[in-house]
Short mmCIF file of C-alpha atoms and ligand atoms in Angstrom, two decimals:
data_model
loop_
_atom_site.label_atom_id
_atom_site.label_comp_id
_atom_site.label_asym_id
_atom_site.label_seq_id
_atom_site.Cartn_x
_atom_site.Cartn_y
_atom_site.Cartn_z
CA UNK A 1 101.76 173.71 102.69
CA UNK A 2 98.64 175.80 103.09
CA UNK A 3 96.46 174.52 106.00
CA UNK A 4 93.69 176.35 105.40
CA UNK A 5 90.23 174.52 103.81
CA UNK A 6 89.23 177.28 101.53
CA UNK A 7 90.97 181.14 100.53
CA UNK A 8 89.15 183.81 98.43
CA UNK A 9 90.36 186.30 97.40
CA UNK A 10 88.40 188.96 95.01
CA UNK A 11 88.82 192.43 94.33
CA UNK A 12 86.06 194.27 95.03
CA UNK A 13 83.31 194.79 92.28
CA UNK A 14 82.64 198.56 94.02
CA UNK A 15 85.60 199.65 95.81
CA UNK A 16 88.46 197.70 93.91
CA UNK A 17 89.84 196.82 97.23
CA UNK A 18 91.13 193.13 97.87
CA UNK A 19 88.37 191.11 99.90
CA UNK A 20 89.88 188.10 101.15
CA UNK A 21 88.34 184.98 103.13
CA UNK A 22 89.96 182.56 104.85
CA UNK A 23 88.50 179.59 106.10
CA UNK A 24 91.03 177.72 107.60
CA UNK A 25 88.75 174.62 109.25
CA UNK A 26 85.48 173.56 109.26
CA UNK A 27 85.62 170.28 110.88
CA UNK A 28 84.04 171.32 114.00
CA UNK A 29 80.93 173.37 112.19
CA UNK A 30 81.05 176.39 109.74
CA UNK A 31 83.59 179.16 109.94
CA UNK A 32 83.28 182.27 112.09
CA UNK A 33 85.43 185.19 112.58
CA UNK A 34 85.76 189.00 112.35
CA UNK A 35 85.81 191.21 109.62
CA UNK A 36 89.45 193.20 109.82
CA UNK A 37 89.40 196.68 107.57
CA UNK A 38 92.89 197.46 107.78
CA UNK A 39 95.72 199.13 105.93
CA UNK A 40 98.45 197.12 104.80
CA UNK A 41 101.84 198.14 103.21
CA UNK A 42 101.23 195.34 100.43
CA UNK A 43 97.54 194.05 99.88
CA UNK A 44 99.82 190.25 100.84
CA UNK A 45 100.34 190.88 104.20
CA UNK A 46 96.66 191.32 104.68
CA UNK A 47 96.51 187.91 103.51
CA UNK A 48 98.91 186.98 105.74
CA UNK A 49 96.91 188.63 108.64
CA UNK A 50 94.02 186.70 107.34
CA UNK A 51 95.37 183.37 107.59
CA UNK A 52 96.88 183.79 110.78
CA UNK A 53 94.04 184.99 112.22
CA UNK A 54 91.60 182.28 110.94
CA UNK A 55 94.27 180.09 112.02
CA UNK A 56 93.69 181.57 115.67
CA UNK A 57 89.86 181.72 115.25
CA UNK A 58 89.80 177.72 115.06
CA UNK A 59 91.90 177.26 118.35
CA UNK A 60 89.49 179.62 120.20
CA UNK A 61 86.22 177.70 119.71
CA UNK A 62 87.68 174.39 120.04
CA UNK A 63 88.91 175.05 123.48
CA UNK A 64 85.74 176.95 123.94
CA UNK A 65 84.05 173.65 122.99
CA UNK A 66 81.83 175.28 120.32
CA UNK A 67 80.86 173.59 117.12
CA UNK A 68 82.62 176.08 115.32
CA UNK A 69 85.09 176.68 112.71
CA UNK A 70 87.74 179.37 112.23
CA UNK A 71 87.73 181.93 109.49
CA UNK A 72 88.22 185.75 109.17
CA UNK A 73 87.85 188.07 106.24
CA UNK A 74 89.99 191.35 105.51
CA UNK A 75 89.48 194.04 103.24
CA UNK A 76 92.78 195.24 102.31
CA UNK A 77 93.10 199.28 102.59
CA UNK A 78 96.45 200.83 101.20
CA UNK A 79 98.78 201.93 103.57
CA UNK A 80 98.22 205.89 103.98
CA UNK A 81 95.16 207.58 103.16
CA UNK A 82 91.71 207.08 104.91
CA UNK A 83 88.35 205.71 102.63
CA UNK A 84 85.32 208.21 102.18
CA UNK A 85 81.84 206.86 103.87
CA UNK A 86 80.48 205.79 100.35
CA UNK A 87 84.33 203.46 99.73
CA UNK A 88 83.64 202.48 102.82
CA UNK A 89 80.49 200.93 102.11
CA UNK A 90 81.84 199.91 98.86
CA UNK A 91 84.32 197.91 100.53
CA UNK A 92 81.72 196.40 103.10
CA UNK A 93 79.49 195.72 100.34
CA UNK A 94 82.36 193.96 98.44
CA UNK A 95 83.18 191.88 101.45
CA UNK A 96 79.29 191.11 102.20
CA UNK A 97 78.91 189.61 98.43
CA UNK A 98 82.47 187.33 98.89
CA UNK A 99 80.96 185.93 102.07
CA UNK A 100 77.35 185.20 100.45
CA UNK A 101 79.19 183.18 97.89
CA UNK A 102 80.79 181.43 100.27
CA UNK A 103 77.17 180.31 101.33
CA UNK A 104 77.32 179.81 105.11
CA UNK A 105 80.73 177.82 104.98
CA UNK A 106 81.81 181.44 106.84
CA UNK A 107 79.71 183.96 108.90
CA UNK A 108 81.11 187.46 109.62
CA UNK A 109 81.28 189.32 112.66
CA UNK A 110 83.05 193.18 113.73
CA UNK A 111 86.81 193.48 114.31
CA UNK A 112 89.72 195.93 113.90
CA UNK A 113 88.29 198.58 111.74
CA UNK A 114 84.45 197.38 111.39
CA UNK A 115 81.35 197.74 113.97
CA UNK A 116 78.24 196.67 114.93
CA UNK A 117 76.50 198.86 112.35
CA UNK A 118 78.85 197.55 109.68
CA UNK A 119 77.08 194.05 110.38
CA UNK A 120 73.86 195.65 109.84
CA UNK A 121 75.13 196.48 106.28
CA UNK A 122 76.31 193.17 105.81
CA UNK A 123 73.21 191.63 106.38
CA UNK A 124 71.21 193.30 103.78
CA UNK A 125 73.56 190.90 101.81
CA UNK A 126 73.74 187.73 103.11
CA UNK A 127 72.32 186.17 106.92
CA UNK A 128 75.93 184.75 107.40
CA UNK A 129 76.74 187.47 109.87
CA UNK A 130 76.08 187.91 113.77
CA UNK A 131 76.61 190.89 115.89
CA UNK A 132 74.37 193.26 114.41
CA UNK A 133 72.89 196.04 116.18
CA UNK A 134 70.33 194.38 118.75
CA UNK A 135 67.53 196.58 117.15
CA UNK A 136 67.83 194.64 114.19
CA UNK A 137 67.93 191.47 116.19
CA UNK A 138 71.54 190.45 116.61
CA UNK A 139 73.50 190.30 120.10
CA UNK A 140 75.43 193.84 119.55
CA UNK A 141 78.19 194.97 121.17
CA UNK A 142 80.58 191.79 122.31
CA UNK A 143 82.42 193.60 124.84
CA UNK A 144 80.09 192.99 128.15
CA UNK A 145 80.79 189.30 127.32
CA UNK A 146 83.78 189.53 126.55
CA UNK A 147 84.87 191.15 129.86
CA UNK A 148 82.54 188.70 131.78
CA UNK A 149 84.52 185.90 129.75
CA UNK A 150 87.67 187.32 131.24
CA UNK A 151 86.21 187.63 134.84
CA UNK A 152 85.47 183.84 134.65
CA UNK A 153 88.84 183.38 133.13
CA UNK A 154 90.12 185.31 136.19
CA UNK A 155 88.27 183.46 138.90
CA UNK A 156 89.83 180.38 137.94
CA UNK A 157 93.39 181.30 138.31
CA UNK A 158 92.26 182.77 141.42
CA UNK A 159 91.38 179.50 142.78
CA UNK A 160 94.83 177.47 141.32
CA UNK A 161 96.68 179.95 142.62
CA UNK A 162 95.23 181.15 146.02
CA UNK A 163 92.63 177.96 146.42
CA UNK A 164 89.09 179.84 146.19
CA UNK A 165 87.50 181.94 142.80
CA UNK A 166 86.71 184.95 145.09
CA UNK A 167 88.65 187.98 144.28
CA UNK A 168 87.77 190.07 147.26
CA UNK A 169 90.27 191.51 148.25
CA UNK A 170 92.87 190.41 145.55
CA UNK A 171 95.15 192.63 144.44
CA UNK A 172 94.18 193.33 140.41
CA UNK A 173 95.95 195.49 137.94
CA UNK A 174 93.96 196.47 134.81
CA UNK A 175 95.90 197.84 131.61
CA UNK A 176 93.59 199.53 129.65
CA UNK A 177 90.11 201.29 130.32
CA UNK A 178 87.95 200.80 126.71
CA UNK A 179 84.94 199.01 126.31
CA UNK A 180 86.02 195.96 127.74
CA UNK A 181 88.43 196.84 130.66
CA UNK A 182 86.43 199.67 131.54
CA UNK A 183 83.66 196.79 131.96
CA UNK A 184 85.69 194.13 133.49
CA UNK A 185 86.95 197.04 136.29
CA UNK A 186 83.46 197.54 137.49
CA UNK A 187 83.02 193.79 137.52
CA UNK A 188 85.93 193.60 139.29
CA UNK A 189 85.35 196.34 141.65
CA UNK A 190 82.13 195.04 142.80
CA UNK A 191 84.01 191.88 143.57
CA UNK A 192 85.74 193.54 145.92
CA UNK A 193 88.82 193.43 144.07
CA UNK A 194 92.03 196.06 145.21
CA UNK A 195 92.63 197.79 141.65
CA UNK A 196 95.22 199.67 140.24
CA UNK A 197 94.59 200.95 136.82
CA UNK A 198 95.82 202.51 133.64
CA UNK A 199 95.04 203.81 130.22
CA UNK A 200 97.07 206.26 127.84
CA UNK A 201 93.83 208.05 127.89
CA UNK A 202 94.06 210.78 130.83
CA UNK A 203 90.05 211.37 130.45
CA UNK A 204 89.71 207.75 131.60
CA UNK A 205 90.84 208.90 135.21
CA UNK A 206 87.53 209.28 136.19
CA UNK A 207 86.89 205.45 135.91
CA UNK A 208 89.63 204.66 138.15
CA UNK A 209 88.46 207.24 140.68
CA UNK A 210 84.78 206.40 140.60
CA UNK A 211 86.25 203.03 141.56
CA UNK A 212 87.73 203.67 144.34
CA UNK A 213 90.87 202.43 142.35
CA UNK A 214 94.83 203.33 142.22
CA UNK A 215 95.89 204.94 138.93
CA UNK A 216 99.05 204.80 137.59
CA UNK A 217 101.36 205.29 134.38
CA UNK A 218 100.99 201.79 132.22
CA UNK A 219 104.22 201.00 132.61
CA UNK A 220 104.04 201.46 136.37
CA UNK A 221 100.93 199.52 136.02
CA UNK A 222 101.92 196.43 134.35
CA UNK A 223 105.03 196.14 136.84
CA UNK A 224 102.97 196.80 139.75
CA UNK A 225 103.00 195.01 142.90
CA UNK A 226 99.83 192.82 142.45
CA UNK A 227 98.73 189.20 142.44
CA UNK A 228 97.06 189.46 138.85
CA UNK A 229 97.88 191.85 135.61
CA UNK A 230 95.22 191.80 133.37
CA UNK A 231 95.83 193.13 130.20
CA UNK A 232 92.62 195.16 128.53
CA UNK A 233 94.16 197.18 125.65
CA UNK A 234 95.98 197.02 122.78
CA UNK A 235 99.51 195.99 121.39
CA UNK A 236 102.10 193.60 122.88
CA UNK A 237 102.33 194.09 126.01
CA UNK A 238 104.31 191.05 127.36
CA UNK A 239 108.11 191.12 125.73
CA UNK A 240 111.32 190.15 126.90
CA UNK A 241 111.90 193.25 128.78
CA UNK A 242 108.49 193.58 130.27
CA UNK A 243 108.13 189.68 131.07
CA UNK A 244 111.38 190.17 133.14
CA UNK A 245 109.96 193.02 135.13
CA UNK A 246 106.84 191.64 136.19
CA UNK A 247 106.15 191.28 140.00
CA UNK A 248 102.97 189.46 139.61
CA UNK A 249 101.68 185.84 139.99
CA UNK A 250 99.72 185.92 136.72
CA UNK A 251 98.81 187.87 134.21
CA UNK A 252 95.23 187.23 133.05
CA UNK A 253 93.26 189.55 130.34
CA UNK A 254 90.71 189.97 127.39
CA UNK A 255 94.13 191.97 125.06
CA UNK A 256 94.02 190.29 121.98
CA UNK A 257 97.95 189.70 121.29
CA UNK A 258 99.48 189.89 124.08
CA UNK A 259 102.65 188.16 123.33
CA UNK A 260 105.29 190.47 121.32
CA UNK A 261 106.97 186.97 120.67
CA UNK A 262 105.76 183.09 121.21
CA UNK A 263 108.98 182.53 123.18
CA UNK A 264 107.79 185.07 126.16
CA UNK A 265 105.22 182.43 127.07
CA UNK A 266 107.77 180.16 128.33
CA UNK A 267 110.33 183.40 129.85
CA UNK A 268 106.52 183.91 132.12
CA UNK A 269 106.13 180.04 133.12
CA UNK A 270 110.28 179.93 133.85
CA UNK A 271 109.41 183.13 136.32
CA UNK A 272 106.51 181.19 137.74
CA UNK A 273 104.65 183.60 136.12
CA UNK A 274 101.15 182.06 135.31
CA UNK A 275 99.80 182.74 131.59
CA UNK A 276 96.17 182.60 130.37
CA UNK A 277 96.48 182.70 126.28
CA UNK A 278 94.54 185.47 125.22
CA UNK A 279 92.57 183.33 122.95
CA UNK A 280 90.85 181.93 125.42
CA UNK A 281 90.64 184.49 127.93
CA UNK A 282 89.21 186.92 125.49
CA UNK A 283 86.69 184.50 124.05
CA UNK A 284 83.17 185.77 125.88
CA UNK A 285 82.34 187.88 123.28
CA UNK A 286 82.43 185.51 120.46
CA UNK A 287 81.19 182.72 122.42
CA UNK A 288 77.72 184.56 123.42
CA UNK A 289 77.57 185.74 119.86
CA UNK A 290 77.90 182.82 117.75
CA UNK A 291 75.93 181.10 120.66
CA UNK A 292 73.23 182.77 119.81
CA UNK A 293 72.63 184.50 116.42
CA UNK A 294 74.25 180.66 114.64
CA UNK A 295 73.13 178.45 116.92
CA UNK A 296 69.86 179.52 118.26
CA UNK A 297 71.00 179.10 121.25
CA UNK A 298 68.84 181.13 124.30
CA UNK A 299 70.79 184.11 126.27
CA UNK A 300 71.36 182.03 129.31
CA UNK A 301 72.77 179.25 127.50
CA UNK A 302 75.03 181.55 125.63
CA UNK A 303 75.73 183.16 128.99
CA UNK A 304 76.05 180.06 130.95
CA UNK A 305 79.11 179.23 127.77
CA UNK A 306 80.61 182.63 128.70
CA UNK A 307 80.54 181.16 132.78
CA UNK A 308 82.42 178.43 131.33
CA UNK A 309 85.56 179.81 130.24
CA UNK A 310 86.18 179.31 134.24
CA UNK A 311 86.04 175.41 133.38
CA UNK A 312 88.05 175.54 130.61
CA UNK A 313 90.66 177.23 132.46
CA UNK A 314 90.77 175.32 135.17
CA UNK A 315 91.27 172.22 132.85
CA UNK A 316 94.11 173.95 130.78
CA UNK A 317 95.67 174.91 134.27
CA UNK A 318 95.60 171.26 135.35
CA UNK A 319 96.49 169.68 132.29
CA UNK A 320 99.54 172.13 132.06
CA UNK A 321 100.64 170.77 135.98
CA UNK A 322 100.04 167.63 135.02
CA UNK A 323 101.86 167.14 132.19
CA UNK A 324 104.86 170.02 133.26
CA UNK A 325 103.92 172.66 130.13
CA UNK A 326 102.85 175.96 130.15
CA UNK A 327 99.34 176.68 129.80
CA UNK A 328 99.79 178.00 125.92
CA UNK A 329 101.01 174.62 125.46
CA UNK A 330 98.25 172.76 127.06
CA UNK A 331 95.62 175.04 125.45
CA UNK A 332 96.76 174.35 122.18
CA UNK A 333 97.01 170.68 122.78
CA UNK A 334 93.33 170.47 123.63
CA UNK A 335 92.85 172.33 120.42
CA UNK A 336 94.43 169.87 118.22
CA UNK A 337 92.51 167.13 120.42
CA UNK A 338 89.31 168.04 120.35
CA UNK A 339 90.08 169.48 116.47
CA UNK A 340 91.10 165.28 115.58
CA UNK A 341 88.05 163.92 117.42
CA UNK A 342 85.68 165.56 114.74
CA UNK A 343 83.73 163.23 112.65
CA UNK A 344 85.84 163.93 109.16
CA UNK A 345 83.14 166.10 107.23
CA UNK A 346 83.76 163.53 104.42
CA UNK A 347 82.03 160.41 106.59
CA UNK A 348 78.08 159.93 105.68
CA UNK A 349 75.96 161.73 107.92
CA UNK A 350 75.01 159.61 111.02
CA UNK A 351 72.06 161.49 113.23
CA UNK A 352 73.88 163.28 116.18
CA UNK A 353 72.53 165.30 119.14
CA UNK A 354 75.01 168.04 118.21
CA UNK A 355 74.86 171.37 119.93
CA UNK A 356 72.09 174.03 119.37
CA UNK A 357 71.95 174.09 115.22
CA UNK A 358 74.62 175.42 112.77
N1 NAD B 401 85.50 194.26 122.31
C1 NAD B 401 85.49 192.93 122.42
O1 NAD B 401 84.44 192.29 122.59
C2 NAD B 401 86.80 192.16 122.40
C3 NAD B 401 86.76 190.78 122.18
C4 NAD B 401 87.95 190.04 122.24
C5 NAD B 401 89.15 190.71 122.47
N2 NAD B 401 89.15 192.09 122.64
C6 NAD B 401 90.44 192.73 122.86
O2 NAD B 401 90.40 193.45 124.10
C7 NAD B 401 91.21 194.62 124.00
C8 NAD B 401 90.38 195.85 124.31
O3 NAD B 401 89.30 195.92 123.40
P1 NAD B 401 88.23 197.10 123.48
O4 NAD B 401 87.11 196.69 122.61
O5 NAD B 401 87.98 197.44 124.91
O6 NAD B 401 89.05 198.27 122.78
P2 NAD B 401 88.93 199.84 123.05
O7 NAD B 401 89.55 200.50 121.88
O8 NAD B 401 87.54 200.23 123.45
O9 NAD B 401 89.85 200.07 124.35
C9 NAD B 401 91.23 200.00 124.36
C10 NAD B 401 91.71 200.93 125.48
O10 NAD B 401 93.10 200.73 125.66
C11 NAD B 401 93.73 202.00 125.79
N3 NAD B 401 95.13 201.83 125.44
C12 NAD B 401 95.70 201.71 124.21
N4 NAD B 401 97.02 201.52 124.30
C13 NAD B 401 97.30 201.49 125.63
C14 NAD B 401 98.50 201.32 126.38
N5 NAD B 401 99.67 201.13 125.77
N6 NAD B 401 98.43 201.35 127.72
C15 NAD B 401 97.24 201.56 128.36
N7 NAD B 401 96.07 201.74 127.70
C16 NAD B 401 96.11 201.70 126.36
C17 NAD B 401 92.93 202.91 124.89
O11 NAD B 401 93.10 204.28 125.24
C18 NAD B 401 91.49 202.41 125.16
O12 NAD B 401 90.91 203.07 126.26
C19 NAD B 401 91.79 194.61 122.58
O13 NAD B 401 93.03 193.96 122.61
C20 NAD B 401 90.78 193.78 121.81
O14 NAD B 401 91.37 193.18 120.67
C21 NAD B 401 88.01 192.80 122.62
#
């Protein structure tokens, strides 16, 4: 049975690429999610990609608590071969008209394979779209909120597990120096954190050293002898094999993914290994974004939502203990909850404080 509210798909007027949207709920406000330009091996899977992912996208702003829906568009690139700058904006074009038809039931925002400046594009199209460059009056890059959404996330496993948020002194390993884990290690770092850190990238040495911090291989790094892994880049980095090898107490990070399989989730909580889902450690950036380019809200509101993911961390911690699941469990449950106690869309409208505008 297809759970999912509405799915377009079109191929493109321009680039004869398949655009497809998936909204998969709207019952806490209008659809947002990311943009993937991607190669596929059959134009399907990217429909598969994009129903998952919407999927995902409504589980991260309910347990955010934002009156959001879930959606996400793809623009489905043949396997091999890489587009020319004018397909490219044939295919971003393509995907901007899909998403004004859709008339604000779905905004757009950047994601595997589209940018900031892509947004800008977008919006010549249609207004449903937020992280556009901040000269053109969007919030911009994500990743600063993102990684301050992941030191909040941090803080409050800190205090479950070692009974204060303070991470001076804690023992931190961080997989993966980009845009956001670069970030989050200097956050971390002026914490007072101990760090150990890693990227495949040799050039990103310098980080580490300007830090003050340990570098090692990322396999080293991920079975290190820490209190927290946080995981920063990209792929699966929890499996079987690498949940069994952990010597941590968590593992904590803004990697989108992290899970090769659902099933290591519970291997981690039968090690006593505690688990933040990524979807809701990873959710700063979206959260200040759609905070404030779709609902109007100011920058320290939209910050003080980022702050939050500490709260909402805290309660999916305690509701796992509580009820004796693992935090993916409880996280999801909250979802569902907070998903059934929308008003049905169908009901007559009845005037409601709401939050910010939609
Ligand atoms: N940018 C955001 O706002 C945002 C929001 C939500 C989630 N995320 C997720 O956070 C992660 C990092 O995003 P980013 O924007 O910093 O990406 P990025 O491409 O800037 O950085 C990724 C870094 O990881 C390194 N890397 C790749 N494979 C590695 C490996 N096996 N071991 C160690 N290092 C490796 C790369 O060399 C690079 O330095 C991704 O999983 C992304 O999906 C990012």
């Amino acid at each position: 049975m297809l759970e999912h509210e509405r799915v377009v798909i079109h191929t493109g007027r321009r680039s004869r690429l398949p655009v497809i949207v998936a909204v998969h709920s709207t019952a806490l406000g209008p659809a947002a999610g990311g943009l993937r330009l991607w190669h596929y091996p059959d134009w399907r899977d990217g429909l598969t990609d994009a129903l998952r992912l919407s999927a995902a996208m409504t589980a991260k702003f309910a347990v955010a608590g934002l009156p959001s829906g879930g959606g996400k568009a793809v623009v489905a690139l043949p396997e091999r071969g890489e587009l020319d700058d004018a397909r490219r904006r044939d295919a971003l074009r393509d995907a901007a008209d899909a998403i004004a038809l859709l008339d604000g039931v779905y905004a757009t925002g950047p994601d595997v394979g589209t940018s900031s400046e892509d947004m800008a594009l977008i919006g010549e199209t249609t207004p449903h779209v937020f992280c556009r460059p901040t000269a053109l009056g969007g919030s911009g890059d994500s990743s600063p909120h993102t990684a301050q959404g992941a030191l909040a996330a941090l803080r409050a496993v800190s205090r479950r597990l070692y009974g204060t948020a303070c991470l001076d002194g804690r023992r931190l390993a961080v997989v993966g120096l980009g845009r956001v884990g670069a970030r989050l290690a200097r956050l971390l770092a002026a914490e007072g954190a101990a760090l150990t850190v890693t990227d495949v990238d040799p050039d990103k040495r310098r980080i580490g050293d300007e830090l003050g911090a340990v570098w090692r291989s990322p396999d080293e790094t991920l079975t290190a002898d820490v209190d927290i892994v946080v995981p920063a880049a990209l792929g699966s980095v929890l499996t079987r094999r690498t949940a069994a090898d952990l010597r941590c107490r968590a593992v904590v990070g803004p990697a989108n993914n992290q899970l090769a399989t659902p099933d290591v989730a519970d291997l981690l909580h039968q090690r006593g290994i505690l688990w933040v889902p990524d979807y809701v450690a990873s959710a700063g950036g979206v959260v200040n974004a759609v905070s404030t380019e779709l609902h109007r809200a100011s920058a320290d509101e939209a910050r003080a939502r980022v702050r939050a993911i500490e709260e909402t961390v805290g309660e999916v911690l305690d509701t796992a203990r509580r009820h004796g699941r693992t935090p993916a469990q409880a996280a999801s449950e909250l979802a569902r909850r907070r998903l059934h106690a929308a008003p049905d869309p169908a009901a007559p409208p009845t005037a409601s404080p709401g939050v910010g505008t939609r």
